[in-house]
PDB file of C-alpha atoms in Angstrom:
ATOM      1  CA  MET A   1     159.205 -27.894  68.200  1.00  0.00           C
ATOM      2  CA  ARG A   2     159.145 -31.354  69.740  1.00  0.00           C
ATOM      3  CA  ILE A   3     162.835 -31.102  70.583  1.00  0.00           C
ATOM      4  CA  ILE A   4     162.226 -27.844  72.442  1.00  0.00           C
ATOM      5  CA  ILE A   5     159.324 -29.343  74.366  1.00  0.00           C
ATOM      6  CA  LEU A   6     161.272 -32.510  75.176  1.00  0.00           C
ATOM      7  CA  THR A   7     164.242 -30.455  76.343  1.00  0.00           C
ATOM      8  CA  THR A   8     161.964 -28.334  78.526  1.00  0.00           C
ATOM      9  CA  ILE A   9     160.382 -31.425  80.034  1.00  0.00           C
ATOM     10  CA  LEU A  10     163.817 -32.900  80.732  1.00  0.00           C
ATOM     11  CA  LEU A  11     165.000 -29.706  82.423  1.00  0.00           C
ATOM     12  CA  PHE A  12     161.902 -29.572  84.610  1.00  0.00           C
ATOM     13  CA  SER A  13     162.221 -33.231  85.451  1.00  0.00           C
ATOM     14  CA  LEU A  14     165.817 -32.782  86.536  1.00  0.00           C
ATOM     15  CA  ARG A  15     164.719 -29.983  88.867  1.00  0.00           C
ATOM     16  CA  GLY A  16     161.751 -32.030  90.094  1.00  0.00           C
ATOM     17  CA  SER A  17     160.861 -33.143  93.569  1.00  0.00           C
ATOM     18  CA  ALA A  18     163.032 -35.241  95.845  1.00  0.00           C
ATOM     19  CA  GLN A  19     161.041 -38.426  95.222  1.00  0.00           C
ATOM     20  CA  ASN A  20     162.055 -38.310  91.579  1.00  0.00           C
ATOM     21  CA  THR A  21     165.072 -40.473  90.779  1.00  0.00           C
ATOM     22  CA  ALA A  22     167.527 -40.247  87.914  1.00  0.00           C
ATOM     23  CA  ALA A  23     166.370 -43.640  86.634  1.00  0.00           C
ATOM     24  CA  ASP A  24     162.764 -42.436  86.477  1.00  0.00           C
ATOM     25  CA  ASN A  25     163.841 -39.311  84.598  1.00  0.00           C
ATOM     26  CA  LEU A  26     165.789 -41.336  82.076  1.00  0.00           C
ATOM     27  CA  LEU A  27     162.918 -43.754  81.551  1.00  0.00           C
ATOM     28  CA  ILE A  28     160.439 -40.938  80.977  1.00  0.00           C
ATOM     29  CA  LEU A  29     162.839 -39.149  78.632  1.00  0.00           C
ATOM     30  CA  GLU A  30     163.390 -42.355  76.673  1.00  0.00           C
ATOM     31  CA  LEU A  31     159.640 -42.944  76.361  1.00  0.00           C
ATOM     32  CA  LEU A  32     159.075 -39.383  75.147  1.00  0.00           C
ATOM     33  CA  GLN A  33     161.960 -39.504  72.675  1.00  0.00           C
ATOM     34  CA  ASN A  34     160.608 -42.736  71.238  1.00  0.00           C
ATOM     35  CA  GLN A  35     157.145 -41.164  70.986  1.00  0.00           C
ATOM     36  CA  ARG A  36     155.646 -43.662  73.435  1.00  0.00           C
ATOM     37  CA  TYR A  37     153.516 -40.954  74.985  1.00  0.00           C
ATOM     38  CA  ASP A  38     150.815 -43.196  76.409  1.00  0.00           C
ATOM     39  CA  GLU A  39     153.419 -45.224  78.305  1.00  0.00           C
ATOM     40  CA  ALA A  40     155.099 -42.019  79.488  1.00  0.00           C
ATOM     41  CA  ALA A  41     151.798 -40.771  80.922  1.00  0.00           C
ATOM     42  CA  GLU A  42     151.163 -44.063  82.712  1.00  0.00           C
ATOM     43  CA  THR A  43     154.717 -44.127  84.082  1.00  0.00           C
ATOM     44  CA  LEU A  44     154.351 -40.578  85.379  1.00  0.00           C
ATOM     45  CA  ARG A  45     151.046 -41.492  87.035  1.00  0.00           C
ATOM     46  CA  LYS A  46     152.711 -44.446  88.777  1.00  0.00           C
ATOM     47  CA  ILE A  47     155.661 -42.372  89.953  1.00  0.00           C
ATOM     48  CA  TYR A  48     153.457 -39.494  91.113  1.00  0.00           C
ATOM     49  CA  PRO A  49     150.197 -40.839  92.568  1.00  0.00           C
ATOM     50  CA  GLU A  50     147.236 -38.550  93.163  1.00  0.00           C
ATOM     51  CA  PRO A  51     146.750 -36.031  94.566  1.00  0.00           C
ATOM     52  CA  ILE A  52     149.260 -34.149  92.423  1.00  0.00           C
ATOM     53  CA  SER A  53     149.604 -30.425  92.996  1.00  0.00           C
ATOM     54  CA  ASP A  54     153.007 -29.792  91.393  1.00  0.00           C
ATOM     55  CA  THR A  55     152.307 -27.941  88.151  1.00  0.00           C
ATOM     56  CA  LYS A  56     155.456 -29.286  86.490  1.00  0.00           C
ATOM     57  CA  ILE A  57     154.307 -32.862  86.981  1.00  0.00           C
ATOM     58  CA  LEU A  58     150.759 -32.027  85.898  1.00  0.00           C
ATOM     59  CA  SER A  59     152.219 -30.410  82.787  1.00  0.00           C
ATOM     60  CA  ARG A  60     154.343 -33.449  81.933  1.00  0.00           C
ATOM     61  CA  ILE A  61     151.364 -35.778  82.284  1.00  0.00           C
ATOM     62  CA  GLY A  62     149.155 -33.421  80.282  1.00  0.00           C
ATOM     63  CA  TYR A  63     151.750 -33.176  77.520  1.00  0.00           C
ATOM     64  CA  SER A  64     152.148 -36.949  77.328  1.00  0.00           C
ATOM     65  CA  LEU A  65     148.397 -37.475  77.133  1.00  0.00           C
ATOM     66  CA  ARG A  66     147.972 -34.728  74.526  1.00  0.00           C
ATOM     67  CA  MET A  67     150.663 -36.236  72.334  1.00  0.00           C
ATOM     68  CA  ALA A  68     149.069 -39.686  72.796  1.00  0.00           C
ATOM     69  CA  GLY A  69     145.835 -38.243  71.412  1.00  0.00           C
ATOM     70  CA  LYS A  70     143.957 -38.447  74.712  1.00  0.00           C
ATOM     71  CA  LEU A  71     142.791 -34.865  74.519  1.00  0.00           C
ATOM     72  CA  SER A  72     140.035 -34.982  77.134  1.00  0.00           C
ATOM     73  CA  GLU A  73     142.361 -36.518  79.721  1.00  0.00           C
ATOM     74  CA  ALA A  74     145.106 -34.016  78.890  1.00  0.00           C
ATOM     75  CA  GLU A  75     142.608 -31.202  79.208  1.00  0.00           C
ATOM     76  CA  THR A  76     141.858 -32.156  82.824  1.00  0.00           C
ATOM     77  CA  TYR A  77     145.538 -31.876  83.766  1.00  0.00           C
ATOM     78  CA  TYR A  78     145.963 -28.505  82.056  1.00  0.00           C
ATOM     79  CA  LEU A  79     142.800 -27.206  83.729  1.00  0.00           C
ATOM     80  CA  ARG A  80     144.222 -28.230  87.103  1.00  0.00           C
ATOM     81  CA  ILE A  81     147.307 -26.150  86.342  1.00  0.00           C
ATOM     82  CA  LEU A  82     145.166 -23.181  85.310  1.00  0.00           C
ATOM     83  CA  GLU A  83     143.198 -23.458  88.563  1.00  0.00           C
ATOM     84  CA  GLN A  84     146.463 -22.846  90.416  1.00  0.00           C
ATOM     85  CA  ASP A  85     147.812 -20.227  87.992  1.00  0.00           C
ATOM     86  CA  PRO A  86     145.352 -18.796  85.453  1.00  0.00           C
ATOM     87  CA  THR A  87     148.201 -17.007  83.636  1.00  0.00           C
ATOM     88  CA  GLU A  88     150.377 -20.080  83.008  1.00  0.00           C
ATOM     89  CA  ILE A  89     151.170 -19.486  79.332  1.00  0.00           C
ATOM     90  CA  SER A  90     152.172 -22.985  78.223  1.00  0.00           C
ATOM     91  CA  SER A  91     148.969 -24.442  79.673  1.00  0.00           C
ATOM     92  CA  LEU A  92     146.888 -21.762  77.965  1.00  0.00           C
ATOM     93  CA  PHE A  93     148.592 -22.578  74.656  1.00  0.00           C
ATOM     94  CA  SER A  94     148.020 -26.291  75.239  1.00  0.00           C
ATOM     95  CA  MET A  95     144.345 -25.739  76.018  1.00  0.00           C
ATOM     96  CA  ALA A  96     143.981 -23.614  72.883  1.00  0.00           C
ATOM     97  CA  GLY A  97     145.617 -26.364  70.822  1.00  0.00           C
ATOM     98  CA  ILE A  98     143.411 -29.050  72.339  1.00  0.00           C
ATOM     99  CA  SER A  99     140.326 -26.947  71.654  1.00  0.00           C
ATOM    100  CA  GLN A 100     141.421 -26.489  68.043  1.00  0.00           C
ATOM    101  CA  ARG A 101     142.014 -30.207  67.567  1.00  0.00           C
ATOM    102  CA  LYS A 102     138.549 -30.870  68.975  1.00  0.00           C
ATOM    103  CA  GLY A 103     137.116 -28.371  66.493  1.00  0.00           C
ATOM    104  CA  ASN A 104     136.060 -25.895  69.173  1.00  0.00           C
ATOM    105  CA  PHE A 105     137.542 -22.770  67.593  1.00  0.00           C
ATOM    106  CA  VAL A 106     135.536 -20.352  69.739  1.00  0.00           C
ATOM    107  CA  LYS A 107     137.007 -21.836  72.912  1.00  0.00           C
ATOM    108  CA  ALA A 108     140.494 -21.853  71.350  1.00  0.00           C
ATOM    109  CA  LYS A 109     140.113 -18.166  70.538  1.00  0.00           C
ATOM    110  CA  GLU A 110     139.181 -17.480  74.182  1.00  0.00           C
ATOM    111  CA  TYR A 111     142.383 -19.141  75.387  1.00  0.00           C
ATOM    112  CA  TYR A 112     144.465 -17.170  72.872  1.00  0.00           C
ATOM    113  CA  LYS A 113     142.805 -13.947  74.058  1.00  0.00           C
ATOM    114  CA  GLN A 114     143.831 -14.802  77.624  1.00  0.00           C
ATOM    115  CA  ILE A 115     147.446 -15.097  76.457  1.00  0.00           C
ATOM    116  CA  LEU A 116     147.600 -11.695  74.729  1.00  0.00           C
ATOM    117  CA  PRO A 117     147.724  -9.481  77.842  1.00  0.00           C
ATOM    118  CA  ILE A 118     150.335 -11.641  79.565  1.00  0.00           C
TER     119      ILE A 118
END
């Protein structure tokens, strides 16, 4: 599962915005592959300062924070994505997973219900 997610992140990063350089992509990929998620999130935040509206970048930061165990911070990034696109499936799944890890099964169920009609 992690390989699929890492591959997806790499593909999105290669298609990213013009300010993104190959060196930045390689650094982020290396950090993710070595499970240095906290550093990956900080690096992404430095490369892409606020305000961030690109959902791909928000997703990469959210993923890094979620994997680093910073669930509340990750949640804010996924919610920002869902504000732009309430049907974004990967963010809905991520929010459901975060809710489960926090023990909020009712909220997780709500996110899963939002996924079903999509």
